[in-house]
XYZ file of C-alpha atoms in Angstrom:
377
model
C -37.779 22.559 76.057
C -39.920 21.639 79.119
C -39.600 18.034 78.402
C -35.708 18.231 78.548
C -36.403 19.766 82.189
C -38.334 17.335 83.582
C -36.065 14.398 82.167
C -33.376 16.249 84.081
C -35.632 16.492 86.844
C -36.538 12.852 86.866
C -33.042 11.906 86.513
C -31.859 13.844 89.627
C -34.682 12.047 91.519
C -32.997 8.666 90.441
C -29.279 9.988 91.439
C -31.084 10.699 95.153
C -32.587 6.924 95.402
C -31.201 5.438 98.648
C -32.886 2.047 97.807
C -31.978 0.890 94.560
C -33.655 -2.073 92.706
C -31.617 -4.916 91.946
C -32.961 -7.041 88.758
C -34.361 -10.205 89.735
C -31.851 -11.855 87.025
C -29.335 -10.972 89.530
C -30.963 -12.365 92.449
C -30.007 -15.771 93.549
C -32.319 -17.403 96.344
C -31.328 -20.587 98.048
C -33.209 -23.187 100.909
C -31.014 -21.699 103.470
C -32.205 -17.799 102.276
C -35.815 -19.108 102.503
C -35.456 -20.884 106.000
C -33.750 -17.964 107.849
C -36.499 -15.763 105.956
C -39.009 -17.843 107.923
C -37.464 -17.744 110.962
C -37.040 -14.117 110.929
C -40.696 -13.548 109.755
C -42.163 -15.416 112.524
C -39.818 -13.644 115.328
C -40.774 -10.325 114.012
C -44.767 -11.371 114.168
C -44.283 -12.858 117.561
C -42.243 -9.529 118.960
C -44.661 -7.587 117.497
C -47.473 -9.282 119.177
C -45.709 -8.749 122.509
C -45.027 -5.084 121.773
C -48.521 -4.454 121.308
C -49.279 -6.106 124.422
C -46.900 -3.720 126.386
C -48.435 -0.544 124.437
C -51.932 -1.160 125.497
C -50.583 -1.754 128.999
C -50.399 1.010 131.628
C -48.129 1.705 134.975
C -48.312 3.766 137.964
C -45.831 6.611 138.351
C -45.116 7.587 141.817
C -43.838 10.698 142.694
C -43.342 12.582 145.711
C -43.884 16.204 147.371
C -44.120 18.015 150.319
C -47.557 18.002 151.696
C -48.132 22.216 152.207
C -52.096 21.426 152.730
C -52.525 22.369 156.557
C -55.525 23.912 156.388
C -57.989 21.388 155.117
C -59.940 18.797 157.223
C -58.859 15.036 157.278
C -61.737 12.402 156.741
C -61.586 8.908 158.296
C -63.893 6.486 157.064
C -65.158 3.620 159.852
C -66.660 0.304 159.763
C -65.992 -1.768 162.928
C -68.091 -4.178 165.245
C -67.560 -4.735 168.390
C -68.678 -7.645 170.377
C -70.542 -5.654 172.893
C -73.559 -3.588 173.480
C -74.010 -0.157 171.989
C -75.174 1.349 175.215
C -71.922 0.139 176.900
C -69.415 1.581 174.252
C -68.397 4.995 172.890
C -65.845 5.975 169.917
C -64.176 9.363 170.022
C -61.420 10.895 168.437
C -58.869 12.926 170.510
C -56.737 16.011 168.523
C -53.389 15.674 170.227
C -52.710 19.347 168.728
C -55.495 20.898 170.027
C -55.973 18.290 173.455
C -59.686 18.473 172.843
C -62.227 15.548 171.717
C -63.616 15.884 168.243
C -67.380 15.499 168.327
C -68.371 12.015 167.077
C -72.001 12.952 165.712
C -70.947 11.636 162.136
C -70.919 7.776 163.716
C -73.889 5.774 163.807
C -74.187 2.599 166.373
C -76.193 -0.337 165.512
C -77.183 -3.196 167.138
C -76.515 -6.487 165.135
C -74.981 -9.968 165.657
C -71.101 -10.419 165.972
C -71.082 -13.617 163.978
C -71.196 -13.756 160.433
C -73.407 -15.462 158.049
C -71.848 -18.048 155.778
C -71.846 -15.587 152.645
C -70.114 -12.918 154.946
C -67.465 -15.336 156.399
C -66.294 -16.148 152.841
C -66.102 -12.604 151.683
C -63.873 -12.189 155.001
C -61.987 -14.905 153.926
C -61.539 -13.805 150.359
C -60.511 -10.277 151.668
C -57.973 -11.684 154.240
C -56.688 -13.622 151.446
C -55.849 -10.724 149.012
C -54.321 -9.050 152.442
C -51.406 -11.513 152.434
C -51.036 -11.627 148.979
C -50.577 -7.744 149.170
C -47.967 -8.065 151.915
C -46.340 -10.720 149.886
C -46.581 -8.848 146.615
C -46.385 -4.891 146.715
C -46.948 -4.983 143.030
C -50.678 -5.814 143.002
C -51.171 -2.611 144.782
C -50.750 -0.795 140.968
C -53.129 -3.718 140.212
C -55.965 -2.378 142.781
C -55.625 1.621 141.568
C -55.812 0.555 138.203
C -58.937 -1.356 138.568
C -60.465 0.713 141.477
C -63.639 3.018 140.450
C -66.392 3.915 142.147
C -68.989 1.789 141.085
C -66.882 -1.021 142.660
C -67.517 -2.062 146.472
C -65.527 -4.047 148.913
C -68.052 -3.466 151.638
C -69.168 -6.363 154.231
C -72.337 -7.743 151.985
C -75.459 -7.282 153.854
C -76.392 -10.569 155.819
C -78.686 -12.911 153.785
C -80.150 -14.885 156.672
C -82.701 -13.616 158.839
C -80.793 -14.617 162.062
C -83.452 -14.739 165.223
C -80.397 -14.464 167.460
C -80.575 -11.121 169.552
C -78.205 -8.675 168.725
C -74.710 -9.223 171.164
C -72.701 -6.394 169.403
C -72.385 -2.592 168.167
C -71.441 -1.916 164.830
C -70.094 1.543 164.334
C -69.991 3.013 161.150
C -69.623 6.530 159.549
C -67.226 9.199 158.856
C -65.251 11.985 161.147
C -63.303 15.062 159.756
C -60.412 16.106 162.220
C -57.618 18.405 162.091
C -54.492 17.334 159.621
C -52.439 16.380 162.765
C -51.882 13.392 165.189
C -55.105 11.958 166.885
C -56.121 8.989 168.470
C -59.182 7.302 167.407
C -60.517 4.822 170.363
C -63.198 2.829 171.582
C -63.855 2.058 174.719
C -66.436 1.477 177.398
C -69.170 4.099 178.391
C -69.928 6.978 176.965
C -67.303 10.395 176.336
C -67.856 13.044 178.952
C -65.678 16.343 177.916
C -64.492 18.154 180.340
C -61.633 21.371 180.233
C -58.824 19.108 180.787
C -59.668 16.527 178.165
C -62.260 13.840 178.349
C -63.372 10.611 180.436
C -65.841 7.345 179.323
C -68.721 7.051 181.918
C -67.987 3.122 182.614
C -68.947 3.085 186.257
C -72.366 1.468 185.361
C -70.515 -1.282 183.336
C -69.272 -4.370 184.922
C -66.307 -6.061 184.509
C -67.609 -9.121 183.613
C -69.156 -7.950 180.524
C -66.016 -6.257 179.050
C -65.445 -8.026 175.428
C -63.202 -5.870 172.903
C -63.515 -8.721 170.302
C -63.954 -6.554 166.993
C -63.931 -7.056 163.192
C -62.667 -4.096 161.163
C -64.578 -4.025 158.101
C -63.308 -0.943 156.634
C -60.949 1.704 157.928
C -59.602 4.497 155.563
C -58.613 7.951 155.611
C -59.478 10.880 152.645
C -62.339 10.450 150.129
C -63.701 7.178 150.286
C -63.183 4.682 147.131
C -65.068 1.342 147.347
C -62.633 0.014 144.758
C -59.342 0.629 147.255
C -58.451 -2.224 150.030
C -56.533 -0.455 152.569
C -54.176 -2.928 155.095
C -56.878 -3.213 157.984
C -60.012 -4.204 156.071
C -61.148 -7.662 157.018
C -59.433 -7.691 160.467
C -60.767 -9.952 162.964
C -59.169 -9.990 166.758
C -60.804 -12.251 169.379
C -60.136 -10.903 173.092
C -58.811 -13.924 175.130
C -59.744 -11.639 178.218
C -62.155 -9.091 179.554
C -59.652 -6.159 180.332
C -57.723 -6.655 177.149
C -56.303 -3.541 174.877
C -55.967 -3.346 171.044
C -53.461 -0.714 169.842
C -53.174 -0.270 166.019
C -50.165 2.621 165.225
C -50.651 4.167 162.044
C -49.010 6.187 159.585
C -51.214 8.437 157.153
C -49.525 9.374 154.003
C -51.813 11.903 151.838
C -52.109 10.384 148.175
C -53.525 12.437 145.055
C -54.671 9.266 142.669
C -54.851 9.679 138.965
C -56.072 6.671 136.866
C -58.074 6.686 133.413
C -60.888 5.406 135.351
C -61.203 7.886 138.417
C -59.071 10.986 140.020
C -59.507 11.339 143.821
C -57.387 12.478 146.813
C -57.468 10.076 149.458
C -54.686 8.603 151.922
C -52.666 5.189 152.270
C -51.625 3.970 155.489
C -49.654 1.782 157.108
C -49.816 -0.029 160.786
C -48.344 -2.033 163.376
C -50.502 -3.539 165.864
C -50.295 -4.921 169.359
C -52.229 -6.480 171.949
C -52.067 -6.799 175.879
C -54.011 -7.898 178.592
C -54.596 -5.301 181.383
C -53.574 -6.339 184.698
C -52.422 -3.450 187.348
C -50.714 -6.210 189.700
C -48.624 -7.368 187.030
C -47.731 -3.946 185.991
C -49.367 -3.808 182.900
C -51.383 -0.526 183.318
C -53.665 1.259 180.680
C -57.735 1.442 179.680
C -59.300 -1.498 178.058
C -60.283 -0.830 174.513
C -59.244 -0.476 170.783
C -57.311 2.438 170.413
C -55.594 3.753 166.836
C -53.170 5.910 167.023
C -52.500 7.956 163.725
C -49.783 10.461 162.275
C -49.370 12.016 159.197
C -46.734 12.114 157.176
C -45.400 15.297 155.420
C -44.894 14.058 152.152
C -47.280 13.408 149.803
C -47.364 10.842 146.986
C -49.164 11.356 143.565
C -49.738 8.314 141.660
C -50.173 8.686 138.075
C -51.434 5.920 135.534
C -49.468 6.270 132.482
C -49.647 5.119 128.678
C -46.650 4.544 126.314
C -47.073 7.418 123.475
C -48.208 5.961 120.141
C -44.812 7.419 118.535
C -42.584 5.361 120.744
C -44.563 2.499 119.827
C -43.814 2.989 116.277
C -40.110 4.055 117.040
C -39.772 0.461 118.835
C -41.535 -1.528 116.228
C -39.379 -0.341 113.462
C -36.280 -1.015 115.585
C -37.944 -4.653 115.684
C -38.323 -4.998 112.212
C -35.044 -3.730 111.156
C -33.293 -5.108 113.708
C -34.377 -8.620 113.021
C -33.799 -8.034 109.116
C -30.151 -6.680 109.745
C -29.572 -9.342 112.321
C -30.705 -12.408 110.185
C -28.984 -11.043 107.154
C -25.504 -10.773 109.104
C -25.992 -13.956 110.620
C -27.031 -15.670 107.153
C -24.207 -14.270 105.500
C -21.365 -15.225 108.013
C -22.978 -18.983 107.856
C -22.622 -19.132 104.603
C -19.345 -17.824 104.368
C -17.884 -20.749 106.845
C -20.117 -23.275 105.267
C -18.389 -22.309 101.832
C -14.732 -22.136 103.609
C -15.591 -25.775 105.034
C -16.290 -27.523 102.067
C -14.081 -25.723 100.049
C -11.490 -27.494 102.481
C -13.078 -30.865 101.919
C -13.238 -31.001 98.149
C -9.171 -30.176 98.238
C -8.941 -33.318 100.560
C -11.030 -35.455 98.320
C -8.381 -35.246 95.466
C -5.948 -37.401 96.840
C -2.251 -37.551 96.070
C -1.377 -39.485 92.743
C 1.640 -41.805 92.640
C 3.717 -41.735 89.356
C 6.314 -44.645 88.759
C 9.887 -43.538 87.830
C 12.359 -45.361 85.628
C 14.737 -45.787 88.249
C 12.131 -47.647 90.144
C 11.204 -44.575 92.579
C 7.626 -43.070 92.899
C 6.409 -39.537 92.706
C 3.415 -38.428 94.792
C 3.082 -35.192 93.095
C 0.541 -34.774 90.245
C 1.912 -35.150 86.656
C 2.282 -32.316 84.250
C -0.327 -32.192 82.145
C 1.121 -31.058 78.322
C 0.080 -31.074 74.991
C 1.784 -34.534 74.382
C 0.070 -36.365 77.396
C -2.998 -35.703 75.402
C -2.021 -38.007 72.701
């Protein structure tokens, strides 16, 4: 009884078989089928490798939302070298919302030599080349985001040669914390003197002949410091053509949350436009000589997330490749054989030409002779 039930179950399972097996004696192989199979297997192998490469790759996903954080402070990271002595220049931040000067206690004034060493010039040249490529290929920013990690550094390398030249410039570097509102970071002649209506710079003791606002921006960023990120103004160098010259940078800051497989940080991207002009009151060009960076903060926040293809999606795409190529090559091979058979059949029919049969009255018949039993004798 148990054997009978087991046999019925086995027969039922055989009836449910969706992949019936054809005996080998019924299978016909051909050279064309082998060629098509070889092409199919090669294509499957190539596409499988390409699909695995896509599976290993990642991409950046951008999401936009309103920035609701108004209470936190904005960090400004600064590393600027000005071609003037440190006692002649002063750096400050003017908060436009509260019309007050933010304290610049976080900045360090370091006397240095303005001219770079050969190694530093090579660093600056490479950084400027990257900046030019970033302006042309915006997708390179995704590569920078994915490759950024805290151990990498894009800072100016230290000077390798012991220059005997006396310092003729001032390196202003450090960081400041300001309110998240529009403001103006500026470097001009004289130290700042705060007063109730704003602020002023004590520049009376500095002669106009010593004005030289040629500068180099080694680093300028907003938010958390991420050494692997290259910012738009990194590596910028401006040479003043006149003593009384104003350099202006108009910056739009976008709060950014960066989440990759190597780092997770809250930073800020920014775009910048530049302008420079000579101060000449007689010609109607008014203003103050110096370096002015006017920044404004966008109300939108960007979340940049590094994503990866799920494994199940990779399997589905891989099955689609294998099944699709097998089905397509099978259809093409069957259609090709059908066309070949039709062409060869017509060729064979034409090879049998019409036969001329002489008639008793002298005429000929182009019809094939009728084969009878008597004709065989």
